Amino acid sequence: DQQVKQNSPSLSVQEGRISILNCDYTNSMFDYFLWYKKYPAEGPTFLISISSIKDKNEDGRFTVFLNKSAKHLSLHIVPSQPGDSAVYFCAASAGDTGNQFYFGTGTSLTVIP
Amino acid sequence: DSGVTQTPKHLITATGQRVTLRCSPRSGDLSVYWYQQSLDQGLQFLIQYYNGEERAKGNILERFSAQQFPDLHSELNLSSLELGDSALYFCASSKGRLSSYEQYFGPGTRLTVT
């Protein structure tokens, strides 16, 4: 049972435009969410996180939005750069009530120069 | 470079065999997590160890086992291997025992079972 879903396997965006990656979850106990970026032949690297007490967290060109009522989060990248081309995974956990991270299947982002 | 090392990078073995994957966490990190990524799948959490003790268990098969040693490195043992066990196996480490701590991933071990 996939508790974290990324329904778009791939996304292509022009350089300089906004990339929006989406993630949905089913478990209302999740209270901590992360985005990871993965290049080929490397392990995932942490990008940005958000706690359920917030609805937005920003770090440079990356912003994560959380809509708890819709059980939906999104990652915005503005402006998109060719170096952002990678697979992006969202992950969720129930914090202190559990240590397990649930990952989505990933969205492959291609930024076209 | 995340500071997490995994060996070997690639492993090819036959069905029914047993293999051991090794992970060294970042200096100072006490938690080690193991994940499996099969083709077209997300990362599936297998197991977490914190300072030598099992802390959380995910979808880990009974044929698989892990441990964390006093020097904090960890090993994942996979036995009676099946074709479906072919996957990328990632290890990650973090400072604390809670999932709110950022995890740093190693480059992974690609296991191919023939």
mmCIF file of C-alpha atoms in Angstrom:
data_model
loop_
_atom_site.group_PDB
_atom_site.id
_atom_site.type_symbol
_atom_site.label_atom_id
_atom_site.label_comp_id
_atom_site.label_asym_id
_atom_site.label_seq_id
_atom_site.Cartn_x
_atom_site.Cartn_y
_atom_site.Cartn_z
ATOM 1 C CA ASP A 1 0.000 0.000 0.000
ATOM 2 C CA GLN A 2 1.638 3.185 -1.244
ATOM 3 C CA GLN A 3 1.067 5.804 1.447
ATOM 4 C CA VAL A 4 2.986 8.478 -0.433
ATOM 5 C CA LYS A 5 2.249 8.963 -4.111
ATOM 6 C CA GLN A 6 3.884 10.945 -6.843
ATOM 7 C CA ASN A 7 1.531 10.550 -9.755
ATOM 8 C CA SER A 8 3.698 12.234 -12.363
ATOM 9 C CA PRO A 9 6.637 10.007 -13.298
ATOM 10 C CA SER A 10 8.215 12.771 -15.364
ATOM 11 C CA LEU A 11 8.110 16.515 -15.963
ATOM 12 C CA SER A 12 9.834 18.735 -18.530
ATOM 13 C CA VAL A 13 10.257 22.464 -18.005
ATOM 14 C CA GLN A 14 12.056 25.238 -19.855
ATOM 15 C CA GLU A 15 15.033 26.819 -18.139
ATOM 16 C CA GLY A 16 14.018 29.881 -16.156
ATOM 17 C CA ARG A 17 10.418 28.756 -15.703
ATOM 18 C CA ILE A 18 8.792 27.301 -12.606
ATOM 19 C CA SER A 19 8.876 23.568 -11.888
ATOM 20 C CA ILE A 20 6.077 22.216 -9.718
ATOM 21 C CA LEU A 21 6.380 18.701 -8.382
ATOM 22 C CA ASN A 22 3.434 17.190 -6.563
ATOM 23 C CA CYS A 23 3.038 14.595 -3.852
ATOM 24 C CA ASP A 24 -0.028 13.150 -2.148
ATOM 25 C CA TYR A 25 -0.230 11.111 1.017
ATOM 26 C CA THR A 26 -2.912 9.050 2.681
ATOM 27 C CA ASN A 27 -1.833 8.779 6.325
ATOM 28 C CA SER A 28 -3.149 11.676 8.424
ATOM 29 C CA MET A 29 -0.581 10.819 11.128
ATOM 30 C CA PHE A 30 2.275 12.023 8.925
ATOM 31 C CA ASP A 31 3.680 15.206 10.396
ATOM 32 C CA TYR A 32 7.060 15.622 8.760
ATOM 33 C CA PHE A 33 7.767 15.781 5.061
ATOM 34 C CA LEU A 34 10.941 15.957 3.041
ATOM 35 C CA TRP A 35 12.041 16.265 -0.550
ATOM 36 C CA TYR A 36 15.111 14.506 -1.823
ATOM 37 C CA LYS A 37 16.894 14.930 -5.128
ATOM 38 C CA LYS A 38 18.679 12.051 -6.824
ATOM 39 C CA TYR A 39 21.163 12.087 -9.663
ATOM 40 C CA PRO A 40 21.999 8.873 -11.554
ATOM 41 C CA ALA A 41 24.495 6.598 -9.793
ATOM 42 C CA GLU A 42 24.237 8.605 -6.580
ATOM 43 C CA GLY A 43 22.195 8.298 -3.423
ATOM 44 C CA PRO A 44 19.356 10.736 -2.727
ATOM 45 C CA THR A 45 20.365 14.074 -1.216
ATOM 46 C CA PHE A 46 18.198 16.089 1.130
ATOM 47 C CA LEU A 47 16.657 19.173 -0.404
ATOM 48 C CA ILE A 48 14.069 20.700 1.891
ATOM 49 C CA SER A 49 11.671 19.687 4.640
ATOM 50 C CA ILE A 50 8.494 20.913 6.250
ATOM 51 C CA SER A 51 6.797 20.162 9.518
ATOM 52 C CA SER A 52 3.031 19.876 9.706
ATOM 53 C CA ILE A 53 2.850 22.985 11.896
ATOM 54 C CA LYS A 54 3.784 25.036 8.841
ATOM 55 C CA ASP A 55 2.220 25.361 5.426
ATOM 56 C CA LYS A 56 5.250 26.746 3.613
ATOM 57 C CA ASN A 57 9.005 26.518 3.835
ATOM 58 C CA GLU A 58 11.423 28.319 1.587
ATOM 59 C CA ASP A 59 15.101 27.785 0.871
ATOM 60 C CA GLY A 60 16.505 29.825 -1.965
ATOM 61 C CA ARG A 61 14.928 28.729 -5.232
ATOM 62 C CA PHE A 62 13.065 25.882 -3.519
ATOM 63 C CA THR A 63 9.736 26.220 -1.737
ATOM 64 C CA VAL A 64 7.637 23.437 -0.306
ATOM 65 C CA PHE A 65 3.921 23.939 0.292
ATOM 66 C CA LEU A 66 1.842 21.712 2.544
ATOM 67 C CA ASN A 67 -1.933 21.430 2.373
ATOM 68 C CA LYS A 68 -2.885 19.203 5.281
ATOM 69 C CA SER A 69 -6.593 19.145 4.551
ATOM 70 C CA ALA A 70 -5.903 17.879 1.041
ATOM 71 C CA LYS A 71 -3.013 15.678 2.191
ATOM 72 C CA HIS A 72 -0.934 17.238 -0.537
ATOM 73 C CA LEU A 73 2.476 18.816 -0.778
ATOM 74 C CA SER A 74 4.293 20.405 -3.626
ATOM 75 C CA LEU A 75 7.811 21.514 -4.401
ATOM 76 C CA HIS A 76 8.291 24.683 -6.426
ATOM 77 C CA ILE A 77 11.611 25.428 -8.094
ATOM 78 C CA VAL A 78 11.970 28.975 -9.384
ATOM 79 C CA PRO A 79 13.752 29.640 -11.651
ATOM 80 C CA SER A 80 14.485 26.152 -12.926
ATOM 81 C CA GLN A 81 18.040 25.464 -14.036
ATOM 82 C CA PRO A 82 19.478 22.608 -16.147
ATOM 83 C CA GLY A 83 21.361 21.368 -13.081
ATOM 84 C CA ASP A 84 18.010 20.733 -11.409
ATOM 85 C CA SER A 85 17.425 17.851 -13.814
ATOM 86 C CA ALA A 86 17.168 14.844 -11.501
ATOM 87 C CA VAL A 87 14.658 12.507 -9.897
ATOM 88 C CA TYR A 88 12.797 14.083 -6.974
ATOM 89 C CA PHE A 89 11.365 11.977 -4.167
ATOM 90 C CA CYS A 90 8.988 13.142 -1.505
ATOM 91 C CA ALA A 91 8.962 11.343 1.833
ATOM 92 C CA ALA A 92 6.800 11.453 4.925
ATOM 93 C CA SER A 93 6.994 10.207 8.464
ATOM 94 C CA ALA A 94 4.946 10.219 11.615
ATOM 95 C CA GLY A 95 7.755 11.799 13.641
ATOM 96 C CA ASP A 96 7.968 10.640 17.197
ATOM 97 C CA THR A 97 5.281 8.024 16.755
ATOM 98 C CA GLY A 98 7.308 6.114 14.247
ATOM 99 C CA ASN A 99 10.669 6.215 12.631
ATOM 100 C CA GLN A 100 9.746 4.938 9.254
ATOM 101 C CA PHE A 101 10.016 7.194 6.260
ATOM 102 C CA TYR A 102 7.623 6.479 3.422
ATOM 103 C CA PHE A 103 8.900 7.509 0.010
ATOM 104 C CA GLY A 104 7.050 8.223 -3.191
ATOM 105 C CA THR A 105 8.109 6.637 -6.482
ATOM 106 C CA GLY A 106 9.798 9.798 -7.709
ATOM 107 C CA THR A 107 9.329 12.357 -10.470
ATOM 108 C CA SER A 108 12.024 12.731 -13.080
ATOM 109 C CA LEU A 109 12.487 16.445 -13.820
ATOM 110 C CA THR A 110 14.157 17.574 -17.047
ATOM 111 C CA VAL A 111 14.993 21.245 -17.379
ATOM 112 C CA ILE A 112 15.484 22.134 -21.012
ATOM 113 C CA PRO A 113 18.099 24.814 -21.730
ATOM 114 C CA ASP B 1 29.886 13.289 -1.025
ATOM 115 C CA SER B 2 27.432 12.541 1.782
ATOM 116 C CA GLY B 3 30.057 10.925 4.019
ATOM 117 C CA VAL B 4 28.171 7.623 3.993
ATOM 118 C CA THR B 5 30.046 4.765 2.339
ATOM 119 C CA GLN B 6 28.613 1.544 1.013
ATOM 120 C CA THR B 7 30.422 -1.520 -0.257
ATOM 121 C CA PRO B 8 30.378 -3.157 -2.668
ATOM 122 C CA LYS B 9 29.021 -0.871 -5.401
ATOM 123 C CA HIS B 10 27.860 -3.771 -7.527
ATOM 124 C CA LEU B 11 27.122 -7.377 -6.696
ATOM 125 C CA ILE B 12 26.073 -10.145 -9.047
ATOM 126 C CA THR B 13 25.075 -13.458 -7.556
ATOM 127 C CA ALA B 14 22.878 -16.465 -8.208
ATOM 128 C CA THR B 15 19.519 -17.416 -6.774
ATOM 129 C CA GLY B 16 19.716 -19.191 -3.439
ATOM 130 C CA GLN B 17 22.937 -17.477 -2.438
ATOM 131 C CA ARG B 18 23.626 -15.198 0.520
ATOM 132 C CA VAL B 19 25.269 -11.764 0.383
ATOM 133 C CA THR B 20 26.303 -9.093 2.860
ATOM 134 C CA LEU B 21 26.103 -5.392 2.164
ATOM 135 C CA ARG B 22 28.127 -3.023 4.274
ATOM 136 C CA CYS B 23 27.519 0.574 5.315
ATOM 137 C CA SER B 24 29.651 3.069 7.209
ATOM 138 C CA PRO B 25 27.683 6.075 8.498
ATOM 139 C CA ARG B 26 28.838 9.678 8.594
ATOM 140 C CA SER B 27 31.137 10.481 11.454
ATOM 141 C CA GLY B 28 29.049 11.201 14.549
ATOM 142 C CA ASP B 29 25.811 9.724 13.187
ATOM 143 C CA LEU B 30 24.265 7.082 15.415
ATOM 144 C CA SER B 31 21.339 5.970 13.248
ATOM 145 C CA VAL B 32 21.614 3.784 10.182
ATOM 146 C CA TYR B 33 18.706 3.102 7.858
ATOM 147 C CA TRP B 34 18.458 0.550 5.051
ATOM 148 C CA TYR B 35 16.252 1.023 1.985
ATOM 149 C CA GLN B 36 15.492 -1.052 -1.088
ATOM 150 C CA GLN B 37 14.708 0.514 -4.449
ATOM 151 C CA SER B 38 13.392 -1.901 -7.046
ATOM 152 C CA LEU B 39 12.772 -0.958 -10.680
ATOM 153 C CA ASP B 40 10.128 1.785 -10.965
ATOM 154 C CA GLN B 41 9.586 1.709 -7.234
ATOM 155 C CA GLY B 42 10.151 4.283 -4.588
ATOM 156 C CA LEU B 43 12.515 3.705 -1.745
ATOM 157 C CA GLN B 44 11.135 1.050 0.560
ATOM 158 C CA PHE B 45 12.261 1.350 4.155
ATOM 159 C CA LEU B 46 13.674 -1.902 5.491
ATOM 160 C CA ILE B 47 15.102 -1.306 8.943
ATOM 161 C CA GLN B 48 16.701 1.273 11.240
ATOM 162 C CA TYR B 49 19.363 0.854 13.894
ATOM 163 C CA TYR B 50 20.257 3.426 16.498
ATOM 164 C CA ASN B 51 23.494 3.070 18.434
ATOM 165 C CA GLY B 52 23.541 -0.692 17.963
ATOM 166 C CA GLU B 53 19.886 -1.355 18.735
ATOM 167 C CA GLU B 54 17.094 -2.054 16.272
ATOM 168 C CA ARG B 55 14.844 1.000 16.331
ATOM 169 C CA ALA B 56 12.248 0.521 13.592
ATOM 170 C CA LYS B 57 11.308 -2.155 11.116
ATOM 171 C CA GLY B 58 9.663 -1.717 7.768
ATOM 172 C CA ASN B 59 8.942 -4.128 4.957
ATOM 173 C CA ILE B 60 11.916 -6.338 5.599
ATOM 174 C CA LEU B 61 11.633 -9.973 4.582
ATOM 175 C CA GLU B 62 12.467 -12.734 7.040
ATOM 176 C CA ARG B 63 15.274 -13.801 4.678
ATOM 177 C CA PHE B 64 16.909 -10.429 5.327
ATOM 178 C CA SER B 65 18.606 -9.383 8.528
ATOM 179 C CA ALA B 66 20.774 -6.513 9.648
ATOM 180 C CA GLN B 67 22.937 -5.436 12.510
ATOM 181 C CA GLN B 68 24.879 -2.422 13.677
ATOM 182 C CA PHE B 69 28.263 -2.980 15.249
ATOM 183 C CA PRO B 70 29.944 -1.111 18.142
ATOM 184 C CA ASP B 71 31.881 1.019 15.659
ATOM 185 C CA LEU B 72 28.442 1.966 14.217
ATOM 186 C CA HIS B 73 28.924 0.425 10.807
ATOM 187 C CA SER B 74 26.053 -1.736 9.671
ATOM 188 C CA GLU B 75 25.612 -4.836 7.569
ATOM 189 C CA LEU B 76 22.547 -6.023 5.704
ATOM 190 C CA ASN B 77 22.459 -9.775 5.120
ATOM 191 C CA LEU B 78 20.298 -11.137 2.324
ATOM 192 C CA SER B 79 19.880 -14.905 2.134
ATOM 193 C CA SER B 80 18.128 -17.445 -0.094
ATOM 194 C CA LEU B 81 18.208 -14.807 -2.782
ATOM 195 C CA GLU B 82 15.462 -14.661 -5.372
ATOM 196 C CA LEU B 83 15.339 -12.887 -8.737
ATOM 197 C CA GLY B 84 12.975 -10.322 -7.219
ATOM 198 C CA ASP B 85 15.621 -9.253 -4.730
ATOM 199 C CA SER B 86 17.524 -7.557 -7.548
ATOM 200 C CA ALA B 87 17.471 -3.894 -6.591
ATOM 201 C CA LEU B 88 19.448 -0.905 -5.408
ATOM 202 C CA TYR B 89 20.061 -1.040 -1.681
ATOM 203 C CA PHE B 90 20.701 2.280 0.014
ATOM 204 C CA CYS B 91 22.016 2.964 3.440
ATOM 205 C CA ALA B 92 21.414 6.308 5.134
ATOM 206 C CA SER B 93 22.592 7.748 8.415
ATOM 207 C CA SER B 94 21.410 10.478 10.730
ATOM 208 C CA LYS B 95 22.422 11.998 14.033
ATOM 209 C CA GLY B 96 19.457 11.039 16.158
ATOM 210 C CA ARG B 97 16.977 8.260 16.579
ATOM 211 C CA LEU B 98 13.939 10.212 15.420
ATOM 212 C CA SER B 99 12.806 10.550 11.853
ATOM 213 C CA SER B 100 12.911 14.333 12.081
ATOM 214 C CA TYR B 101 16.650 14.185 11.697
ATOM 215 C CA GLU B 102 17.891 14.633 8.152
ATOM 216 C CA GLN B 103 19.156 11.427 6.585
ATOM 217 C CA TYR B 104 22.295 11.287 4.490
ATOM 218 C CA PHE B 105 22.346 8.576 1.853
ATOM 219 C CA GLY B 106 25.201 6.511 0.557
ATOM 220 C CA PRO B 107 25.649 5.840 -3.176
ATOM 221 C CA GLY B 108 23.945 2.458 -2.938
ATOM 222 C CA THR B 109 24.795 -1.141 -3.752
ATOM 223 C CA ARG B 110 23.303 -2.541 -6.931
ATOM 224 C CA LEU B 111 22.429 -6.198 -6.423
ATOM 225 C CA THR B 112 21.711 -8.384 -9.420
ATOM 226 C CA VAL B 113 20.426 -11.891 -8.798
ATOM 227 C CA THR B 114 20.646 -14.197 -11.819
#
